[in-house]
Coordinates of N, CA and C in Angstrom, one line a residue:
M9 N -44.5 25.7 -46.4 CA -44.5 24.8 -45.2 C -44.1 25.6 -44.0
R10 N -44.9 25.6 -42.9 CA -44.7 26.4 -41.7 C -44.2 25.6 -40.6
F11 N -44.2 24.3 -40.6 CA -43.8 23.5 -39.5 C -43.4 22.1 -40.0
L12 N -42.3 21.6 -39.5 CA -41.7 20.3 -39.9 C -41.1 19.5 -38.8
K13 N -41.5 18.2 -38.6 CA -40.8 17.4 -37.7 C -40.6 16.0 -38.3
L14 N -39.3 15.5 -38.2 CA -39.0 14.2 -38.6 C -39.0 13.3 -37.4
L15 N -39.8 12.2 -37.5 CA -40.1 11.5 -36.3 C -39.8 10.0 -36.4
G16 N -39.2 9.5 -35.3 CA -39.1 8.0 -35.2 C -40.3 7.5 -34.6
T17 N -40.5 6.1 -34.5 CA -41.7 5.5 -34.0 C -41.3 4.4 -33.0
G18 N -42.3 4.0 -32.2 CA -42.1 3.0 -31.2 C -42.7 1.7 -31.7
A19 N -42.1 0.6 -31.3 CA -42.6 -0.7 -31.6 C -43.7 -1.0 -30.6
E20 N -44.7 -1.8 -31.0 CA -45.8 -2.2 -30.1 C -46.5 -0.9 -29.6
G21 N -46.9 0.0 -30.5 CA -47.6 1.2 -30.1 C -46.7 2.2 -29.5
F22 N -47.0 2.7 -28.3 CA -46.2 3.7 -27.5 C -45.2 2.9 -26.6
S23 N -43.9 2.9 -27.0 CA -43.0 2.0 -26.4 C -41.6 2.6 -26.4
T24 N -40.8 2.1 -25.4 CA -39.4 2.5 -25.4 C -38.6 1.8 -26.4
K25 N -39.2 0.7 -27.0 CA -38.5 -0.1 -28.0 C -38.8 0.6 -29.4
P26 N -37.7 0.9 -30.2 CA -37.9 1.6 -31.4 C -38.4 0.6 -32.5
D27 N -39.2 1.2 -33.5 CA -39.6 0.5 -34.7 C -38.7 1.0 -35.8
W28 N -37.6 0.3 -36.1 CA -36.6 0.8 -37.0 C -37.1 0.8 -38.5
A29 N -38.3 0.3 -38.7 CA -38.8 0.2 -40.1 C -39.8 1.4 -40.4
V30 N -40.3 2.0 -39.4 CA -41.4 3.0 -39.7 C -40.9 4.4 -39.2
Y31 N -41.1 5.4 -40.0 CA -40.7 6.8 -39.7 C -41.9 7.7 -40.1
G32 N -41.9 8.8 -39.5 CA -43.0 9.8 -39.8 C -42.5 11.2 -40.2
V33 N -43.2 11.8 -41.0 CA -42.9 13.2 -41.4 C -44.2 14.0 -41.1
L34 N -44.1 14.9 -40.1 CA -45.2 15.8 -39.8 C -45.0 17.2 -40.3
Q35 N -46.0 17.7 -41.1 CA -45.8 19.0 -41.7 C -47.1 19.8 -41.6
V36 N -46.9 21.1 -41.5 CA -48.1 22.0 -41.6 C -47.9 22.9 -42.8
W37 N -48.9 23.0 -43.7 CA -48.8 23.7 -44.9 C -49.9 24.8 -45.0
D38 N -49.6 25.9 -45.7 CA -50.6 26.9 -45.9 C -51.6 26.5 -46.9
R39 N -51.2 25.6 -47.9 CA -52.1 25.2 -49.0 C -51.8 23.7 -49.3
E40 N -52.9 23.0 -49.5 CA -52.8 21.6 -49.8 C -52.0 21.4 -51.1
A41 N -52.2 22.3 -52.1 CA -51.5 22.2 -53.4 C -50.0 22.2 -53.2
S42 N -49.5 23.0 -52.2 CA -48.1 23.1 -52.0 C -47.5 21.8 -51.4
A43 N -48.3 21.1 -50.6 CA -48.0 19.8 -50.0 C -47.9 18.8 -51.1
D44 N -48.9 18.8 -52.0 CA -48.9 17.8 -53.1 C -47.6 18.0 -54.0
T45 N -47.3 19.2 -54.3 CA -46.1 19.5 -55.1 C -44.8 19.0 -54.4
F46 N -44.8 19.2 -53.1 CA -43.6 18.7 -52.3 C -43.5 17.2 -52.4
F47 N -44.6 16.5 -52.3 CA -44.7 15.0 -52.3 C -44.3 14.5 -53.7
T48 N -44.6 15.2 -54.7 CA -44.4 14.6 -56.1 C -43.1 15.1 -56.7
D49 N -42.6 16.3 -56.2 CA -41.4 16.9 -57.0 C -40.2 17.1 -56.1
H50 N -40.3 17.3 -54.8 CA -39.1 17.7 -54.0 C -38.1 16.6 -54.0
P51 N -36.8 16.9 -54.3 CA -35.7 15.9 -54.3 C -35.6 15.2 -53.0
Q52 N -35.7 15.9 -51.8 CA -35.5 15.2 -50.5 C -36.6 14.2 -50.3
F53 N -37.9 14.5 -50.6 CA -38.9 13.6 -50.4 C -38.8 12.4 -51.3
Q54 N -38.4 12.7 -52.6 CA -38.2 11.6 -53.5 C -37.1 10.6 -53.0
K55 N -36.1 11.2 -52.3 CA -35.0 10.4 -51.8 C -35.6 9.4 -50.7
Y56 N -36.5 10.0 -49.9 CA -37.2 9.1 -48.9 C -38.0 8.0 -49.5
M57 N -38.7 8.3 -50.6 CA -39.5 7.3 -51.3 C -38.7 6.2 -51.9
R58 N -37.5 6.5 -52.4 CA -36.7 5.5 -53.0 C -36.2 4.5 -52.0
K59 N -36.2 4.9 -50.7 CA -35.8 4.0 -49.7 C -36.9 3.3 -49.0
A60 N -38.2 3.7 -49.4 CA -39.3 3.2 -48.7 C -40.1 2.1 -49.4
Q61 N -40.5 1.0 -48.7 CA -41.3 0.0 -49.3 C -42.8 0.5 -49.5
E62 N -43.2 1.3 -48.6 CA -44.6 1.8 -48.6 C -44.6 3.2 -48.0
S63 N -45.6 4.0 -48.4 CA -45.9 5.3 -47.7 C -47.4 5.5 -47.5
F64 N -47.7 6.2 -46.5 CA -49.1 6.4 -46.1 C -49.3 7.8 -45.6
T65 N -50.1 8.6 -46.3 CA -50.2 10.0 -45.9 C -51.6 10.4 -45.6
V66 N -51.8 11.0 -44.4 CA -53.1 11.5 -44.0 C -53.1 13.0 -44.0
Y67 N -54.1 13.5 -44.7 CA -54.3 14.9 -44.8 C -55.4 15.3 -43.7
M68 N -55.1 16.3 -42.9 CA -56.0 16.6 -41.8 C -56.2 18.1 -41.6
R69 N -57.3 18.5 -41.1 CA -57.6 19.9 -40.7 C -57.5 20.0 -39.2
P70 N -56.8 20.9 -38.6 CA -56.8 21.0 -37.2 C -58.1 21.6 -36.7
V71 N -58.7 21.0 -35.7 CA -60.0 21.4 -35.2 C -59.8 22.1 -33.8
K72 N -59.0 21.4 -33.0 CA -58.7 22.0 -31.6 C -57.3 21.7 -31.2
S73 N -56.6 22.6 -30.7 CA -55.2 22.4 -30.4 C -54.9 23.3 -29.1
K74 N -54.3 22.6 -28.1 CA -54.0 23.3 -26.9 C -52.5 22.9 -26.4
G75 N -51.7 23.9 -26.1 CA -50.4 23.6 -25.7 C -49.4 24.1 -26.7
H76 N -48.1 23.6 -26.5 CA -47.0 24.0 -27.3 C -46.1 22.9 -27.8
W77 N -45.5 23.1 -28.9 CA -44.5 22.2 -29.4 C -43.2 23.0 -29.8
N78 N -42.2 22.9 -29.0 CA -41.0 23.7 -29.1 C -41.3 25.2 -29.0
G79 N -42.2 25.5 -28.1 CA -42.5 26.9 -27.8 C -43.6 27.5 -28.7
V80 N -44.2 26.8 -29.6 CA -45.3 27.3 -30.5 C -46.4 26.3 -30.6
N81 N -47.6 26.8 -30.9 CA -48.6 25.9 -31.3 C -48.8 25.9 -32.8
P82 N -48.3 24.8 -33.5 CA -48.2 24.9 -34.9 C -49.6 24.6 -35.6
F83 N -50.6 24.2 -34.9 CA -51.8 23.8 -35.5 C -52.9 24.9 -35.3
E84 N -53.1 25.7 -36.3 CA -54.1 26.8 -36.3 C -55.5 26.2 -36.3
E85 N -56.2 26.5 -35.3 CA -57.6 25.9 -35.2 C -58.5 26.5 -36.3
T86 N -59.4 25.7 -36.8 CA -60.4 26.2 -37.7 C -61.8 26.3 -37.0
A87 N -62.7 26.9 -37.7 CA -64.0 27.0 -37.2 C -64.8 25.7 -37.4
L88 N -64.2 24.7 -38.0 CA -64.8 23.5 -38.3 C -65.2 22.7 -37.0
A89 N -66.4 22.2 -37.0 CA -66.9 21.4 -35.9 C -66.9 19.9 -36.4
V90 N -66.3 19.0 -35.6 CA -66.3 17.6 -36.0 C -67.6 17.0 -35.3
E91 N -68.4 16.4 -36.2 CA -69.6 15.7 -35.7 C -69.2 14.5 -34.9
T92 N -70.1 14.1 -34.0 CA -69.7 12.9 -33.1 C -69.5 11.6 -33.9
N93 N -70.1 11.5 -35.1 CA -69.9 10.3 -35.9 C -68.9 10.4 -37.0
S94 N -68.1 11.6 -37.0 CA -67.1 11.8 -38.0 C -65.8 11.2 -37.5
A95 N -64.9 10.8 -38.5 CA -63.6 10.3 -38.2 C -62.8 11.4 -37.5
L96 N -61.9 11.0 -36.6 CA -61.1 11.9 -35.8 C -59.6 11.4 -35.8
A97 N -58.7 12.4 -35.8 CA -57.3 12.1 -35.6 C -56.8 12.9 -34.4
V98 N -55.9 12.3 -33.6 CA -55.4 12.9 -32.4 C -53.9 12.9 -32.3
I99 N -53.3 14.0 -32.0 CA -51.8 14.0 -31.7 C -51.7 14.5 -30.3
T100 N -51.0 13.7 -29.4 CA -50.6 14.1 -28.1 C -49.1 14.2 -28.0
R101 N -48.5 15.2 -27.5 CA -47.1 15.4 -27.5 C -46.6 16.0 -26.2
A102 N -45.4 15.5 -25.7 CA -44.9 16.1 -24.5 C -43.4 15.9 -24.4
T103 N -42.8 16.9 -23.7 CA -41.4 16.8 -23.3 C -41.4 16.5 -21.8
I104 N -40.8 15.4 -21.5 CA -40.8 14.9 -20.1 C -39.6 15.4 -19.3
H105 N -39.9 15.9 -18.1 CA -38.8 16.3 -17.2 C -37.9 15.0 -16.9
K106 N -36.6 15.2 -17.0 CA -35.7 14.1 -16.9 C -35.9 13.4 -15.5
K107 N -36.2 14.2 -14.5 CA -36.3 13.5 -13.1 C -37.6 12.6 -13.0
Y108 N -38.5 12.8 -14.0 CA -39.7 11.9 -14.0 C -39.7 10.8 -15.0
L109 N -38.6 10.7 -15.8 CA -38.6 9.7 -16.9 C -38.9 8.3 -16.4
R110 N -38.3 7.9 -15.3 CA -38.6 6.5 -14.8 C -40.1 6.3 -14.4
T111 N -40.6 7.3 -13.7 CA -42.0 7.2 -13.2 C -42.9 7.2 -14.4
F112 N -42.7 8.0 -15.4 CA -43.5 8.1 -16.6 C -43.6 6.8 -17.3
W113 N -42.4 6.3 -17.6 CA -42.4 5.1 -18.5 C -42.9 3.8 -17.7
K114 N -42.8 3.8 -16.4 CA -43.4 2.7 -15.7 C -44.9 2.8 -15.8
S115 N -45.5 3.9 -16.0 CA -47.0 4.1 -16.1 C -47.5 3.7 -17.5
V116 N -46.6 3.7 -18.5 CA -47.1 3.5 -19.9 C -47.7 2.2 -20.2
P117 N -47.2 1.1 -19.8 CA -47.8 -0.2 -20.1 C -49.3 -0.3 -19.6
D118 N -49.5 0.1 -18.4 CA -50.9 0.0 -17.9 C -51.9 0.9 -18.7
S119 N -51.4 2.1 -19.1 CA -52.3 3.0 -19.8 C -52.5 2.6 -21.3
Q120 N -51.6 1.8 -21.8 CA -51.7 1.3 -23.2 C -52.6 0.1 -23.3
R121 N -52.6 -0.7 -22.2 CA -53.3 -2.0 -22.3 C -54.8 -1.9 -22.7
P122 N -55.6 -0.9 -22.2 CA -57.0 -0.8 -22.7 C -57.2 -0.5 -24.2
L123 N -56.1 -0.1 -24.9 CA -56.2 0.1 -26.3 C -56.4 -1.2 -27.1
Q124 N -56.0 -2.3 -26.5 CA -56.2 -3.5 -27.3 C -57.6 -3.9 -27.5
G125 N -58.0 -3.9 -28.7 CA -59.4 -4.2 -29.0 C -60.4 -3.2 -28.7
I126 N -60.1 -2.0 -28.4 CA -61.0 -0.9 -28.0 C -61.9 -0.5 -29.3
R127 N -63.1 -0.3 -29.0 CA -64.0 0.1 -30.1 C -63.6 1.4 -30.7
G128 N -63.6 1.4 -32.1 CA -63.4 2.7 -32.8 C -62.0 3.1 -33.1
L129 N -61.0 2.4 -32.5 CA -59.6 2.7 -32.8 C -59.2 2.1 -34.1
I130 N -58.8 2.9 -35.1 CA -58.4 2.5 -36.4 C -56.9 2.2 -36.4
Y131 N -56.1 3.1 -35.8 CA -54.6 3.0 -35.8 C -54.0 3.8 -34.7
T132 N -53.0 3.4 -34.1 CA -52.2 4.2 -33.1 C -50.7 3.9 -33.2
K133 N -49.9 4.9 -33.0 CA -48.5 4.7 -33.1 C -47.8 5.7 -32.2
G134 N -46.8 5.3 -31.4 CA -46.0 6.2 -30.7 C -45.0 6.8 -31.6
I135 N -44.8 8.1 -31.6 CA -43.9 8.9 -32.4 C -43.0 9.8 -31.5
G136 N -41.9 10.2 -32.0 CA -41.1 11.1 -31.2 C -39.9 11.6 -31.9
E137 N -39.4 12.8 -31.3 CA -38.1 13.4 -31.8 C -36.9 12.9 -31.2
T138 N -36.9 12.8 -29.8 CA -35.8 12.3 -29.0 C -36.3 11.1 -28.2
P139 N -35.6 10.0 -28.3 CA -36.0 8.8 -27.6 C -36.1 9.1 -26.1
Y140 N -37.2 8.6 -25.5 CA -37.5 8.7 -24.1 C -38.0 10.0 -23.6
I141 N -37.6 11.1 -24.2 CA -37.8 12.5 -23.7 C -38.9 13.2 -24.4
D142 N -38.7 13.4 -25.7 CA -39.7 14.1 -26.5 C -40.6 13.1 -27.3
M143 N -41.7 12.8 -26.7 CA -42.6 11.8 -27.1 C -44.0 12.3 -27.5
A144 N -44.6 11.5 -28.4 CA -45.9 11.8 -28.9 C -46.7 10.6 -29.3
T145 N -48.0 10.7 -29.5 CA -48.8 9.6 -30.1 C -49.6 10.2 -31.2
F146 N -49.9 9.3 -32.2 CA -50.8 9.6 -33.3 C -51.8 8.5 -33.3
S147 N -53.1 8.9 -33.4 CA -54.1 7.9 -33.4 C -55.3 8.3 -34.4
L148 N -55.9 7.4 -35.0 CA -57.1 7.6 -35.9 C -58.2 6.8 -35.3
W149 N -59.4 7.5 -35.2 CA -60.6 6.9 -34.6 C -61.8 7.1 -35.5
T150 N -62.7 6.1 -35.4 CA -63.9 6.2 -36.2 C -64.8 7.4 -35.9
D151 N -64.8 7.8 -34.6 CA -65.6 8.9 -34.1 C -65.1 9.4 -32.8
V152 N -65.7 10.6 -32.5 CA -65.3 11.3 -31.3 C -65.6 10.5 -30.0
E153 N -66.7 9.9 -29.9 CA -67.1 9.2 -28.7 C -66.2 8.0 -28.4
A154 N -65.7 7.3 -29.5 CA -64.8 6.2 -29.2 C -63.5 6.7 -28.6
M155 N -63.0 7.8 -29.1 CA -61.8 8.4 -28.5 C -62.0 8.8 -27.0
K156 N -63.1 9.4 -26.8 CA -63.4 9.9 -25.4 C -63.6 8.7 -24.5
S157 N -64.2 7.6 -25.0 CA -64.4 6.4 -24.1 C -63.1 5.9 -23.6
Y158 N -62.0 6.0 -24.4 CA -60.7 5.5 -24.0 C -60.0 6.6 -23.1
A159 N -60.0 7.8 -23.6 CA -59.3 8.9 -22.8 C -59.9 9.2 -21.5
Y160 N -61.2 9.1 -21.3 CA -61.8 9.5 -20.1 C -62.6 8.4 -19.4
G161 N -62.7 7.2 -20.1 CA -63.5 6.2 -19.5 C -62.7 4.9 -19.1
T162 N -61.4 4.9 -19.2 CA -60.6 3.8 -18.7 C -59.8 4.2 -17.5
K163 N -59.8 3.3 -16.5 CA -59.2 3.6 -15.2 C -57.7 3.9 -15.4
A164 N -57.0 3.1 -16.2 CA -55.6 3.2 -16.4 C -55.2 4.6 -17.0
H165 N -55.9 5.0 -18.0 CA -55.6 6.3 -18.6 C -56.0 7.4 -17.7
Q166 N -57.1 7.3 -16.9 CA -57.4 8.3 -15.9 C -56.3 8.4 -14.9
E167 N -55.7 7.3 -14.5 CA -54.6 7.4 -13.5 C -53.4 8.2 -14.1
V168 N -53.2 8.0 -15.4 CA -52.1 8.8 -16.0 C -52.4 10.2 -16.0
I169 N -53.6 10.6 -16.3 CA -54.1 12.0 -16.2 C -53.9 12.6 -14.8
R170 N -54.3 11.8 -13.8 CA -54.2 12.2 -12.4 C -52.7 12.5 -12.1
K171 N -51.8 11.5 -12.4 CA -50.4 11.7 -12.1 C -49.8 12.9 -12.9
T172 N -50.3 13.1 -14.1 CA -49.8 14.3 -14.8 C -50.1 15.6 -14.1
R173 N -51.3 15.7 -13.6 CA -51.7 16.9 -12.8 C -51.0 17.0 -11.5
E174 N -50.8 15.8 -10.9 CA -50.2 15.8 -9.5 C -48.8 16.1 -9.5
L175 N -48.0 15.4 -10.5 CA -46.6 15.5 -10.5 C -46.1 16.6 -11.4
G176 N -46.8 16.9 -12.4 CA -46.3 17.9 -13.4 C -45.1 17.4 -14.1
W177 N -45.2 16.1 -14.6 CA -44.0 15.5 -15.2 C -43.7 16.0 -16.6
Y178 N -44.5 16.8 -17.2 CA -44.2 17.3 -18.5 C -43.6 18.7 -18.5
K179 N -42.5 18.9 -19.2 CA -41.9 20.3 -19.3 C -42.7 21.1 -20.3
E180 N -43.3 20.4 -21.3 CA -44.1 21.0 -22.4 C -45.0 20.0 -22.9
E181 N -46.3 20.4 -23.2 CA -47.2 19.4 -23.7 C -48.2 20.0 -24.7
L182 N -48.7 19.2 -25.6 CA -49.7 19.6 -26.6 C -50.7 18.5 -26.8
F183 N -52.0 18.9 -27.0 CA -53.0 18.0 -27.4 C -53.8 18.6 -28.5
A184 N -53.9 17.9 -29.6 CA -54.6 18.4 -30.8 C -55.5 17.4 -31.4
R185 N -56.7 17.9 -31.9 CA -57.6 17.0 -32.6 C -57.7 17.5 -34.1
F186 N -57.9 16.6 -35.0 CA -58.0 16.9 -36.4 C -59.1 16.2 -37.1
Q187 N -59.6 16.8 -38.2 CA -60.5 16.0 -39.0 C -59.7 15.5 -40.2
P188 N -59.5 14.2 -40.3 CA -58.8 13.6 -41.5 C -59.8 13.6 -42.7
Y189 N -59.4 14.1 -43.8 CA -60.3 14.1 -45.0 C -59.8 13.5 -46.2
R190 N -58.5 13.1 -46.3 CA -58.0 12.5 -47.5 C -56.8 11.6 -47.1
I191 N -56.7 10.5 -47.7 CA -55.6 9.6 -47.4 C -55.0 9.1 -48.7
T192 N -53.7 9.1 -48.9 CA -53.1 8.5 -50.0 C -52.1 7.4 -49.6
G193 N -51.8 6.5 -50.5 CA -50.9 5.4 -50.2 C -51.6 4.2 -49.6
S194 N -50.9 3.2 -49.1 CA -51.5 2.0 -48.5 C -50.5 1.5 -47.5
W195 N -51.0 0.6 -46.7 CA -50.2 -0.1 -45.7 C -50.7 -1.5 -45.6
K196 N -50.0 -2.4 -46.4 CA -50.5 -3.7 -46.6 C -50.7 -4.6 -45.4
D197 N -49.9 -4.3 -44.3 CA -50.0 -5.1 -43.1 C -51.1 -4.6 -42.2
I198 N -51.8 -3.5 -42.5 CA -52.9 -3.0 -41.7 C -54.2 -2.8 -42.6
P199 N -54.9 -3.9 -42.9 CA -56.0 -3.9 -43.8 C -57.1 -2.9 -43.3
N200 N -57.4 -2.8 -42.0 CA -58.4 -1.9 -41.6 C -58.1 -0.4 -41.8
L201 N -56.8 -0.1 -41.8 CA -56.3 1.2 -42.1 C -56.6 1.6 -43.6
N202 N -56.3 0.6 -44.4 CA -56.5 0.8 -45.9 C -58.0 1.0 -46.1
A203 N -58.8 0.2 -45.5 CA -60.3 0.3 -45.6 C -60.8 1.6 -45.1
F204 N -60.2 2.1 -44.0 CA -60.6 3.4 -43.5 C -60.3 4.5 -44.5
G205 N -59.1 4.4 -45.1 CA -58.7 5.4 -46.1 C -59.6 5.4 -47.3
E206 N -60.0 4.3 -47.8 CA -60.9 4.2 -48.9 C -62.3 4.7 -48.6
S207 N -62.8 4.5 -47.4 CA -64.0 5.0 -47.0 C -64.0 6.5 -46.8
L208 N -62.9 7.0 -46.3 CA -62.8 8.5 -46.1 C -62.7 9.2 -47.5
N209 N -61.9 8.7 -48.4 CA -61.8 9.3 -49.7 C -63.1 9.2 -50.5
S210 N -63.9 8.2 -50.3 CA -65.1 8.0 -51.0 C -66.2 9.1 -50.7
K211 N -66.0 9.7 -49.5 CA -67.0 10.7 -49.0 C -66.8 12.0 -49.8
G212 N -65.6 12.2 -50.4 CA -65.4 13.3 -51.2 C -65.4 14.7 -50.5
I213 N -64.9 14.7 -49.3 CA -64.8 16.0 -48.5 C -63.8 16.9 -49.2
G214 N -64.2 18.1 -49.4 CA -63.4 19.1 -50.1 C -62.2 19.5 -49.3
S215 N -61.2 20.1 -50.0 CA -60.0 20.6 -49.3 C -60.2 22.0 -48.8

C-alpha cells in the first residue's frame, strides 16, 4: 500500500453537514492481490467490517491525475485511454485557504444544484479529511461526456471554476480520473449503484 486516507463524508452530497453513518477508505496499491488480502485478512479492516452494516468497494485504474495531495500526486497515470462510452470515476480534492472558507462554502449550493437528475451520474459523495478545510468529491459516471456536460456545461459550475482561477482559494488541489473495472459489496439504499456494479463486473475487464 503506497497511499492511505481515512475520510469522513458529507450529508446531501457535498455539504458542511456530516454524514455520521458513511465513511471512506482511499488506498493506492501496487498490486490488486495485495488489496484483496488486506480486505479479507487484515485485523484493522476486519474491525471496520464488524462495525459496518454494509461496505462497497470500487477498484479503479488512474487514467489522468493533475495536482497534489499532501505534497504528492498519489495516482500514477497509466497509458490506458478511457473511451467516451466507458464508465468513469472522478476524484476532486482541495485544501482551502482559511481566508476564503466563507466565500467557498457560499458557492457550493449553487454548484451542486445542477447535479440533481443530471444524465449519466451514478453516484456522488462529498469526502474529506478535515471538516470545512480539506475537502474532496468522489463521483461515478456512465461515460466521459456526461461528466463533461456537468463540469463544463453548467453555468453554476463554470462560475465556481472562474472564481477558483480569479481568487486562488485553494492552497492545494488535485483532479483525477479513473477507469472503474470491478466493484464488490452492495448498497441497498442506492439501487442504481448496485446495478452499475453488476453491469461493470459482467464486462469482465481484467486487472
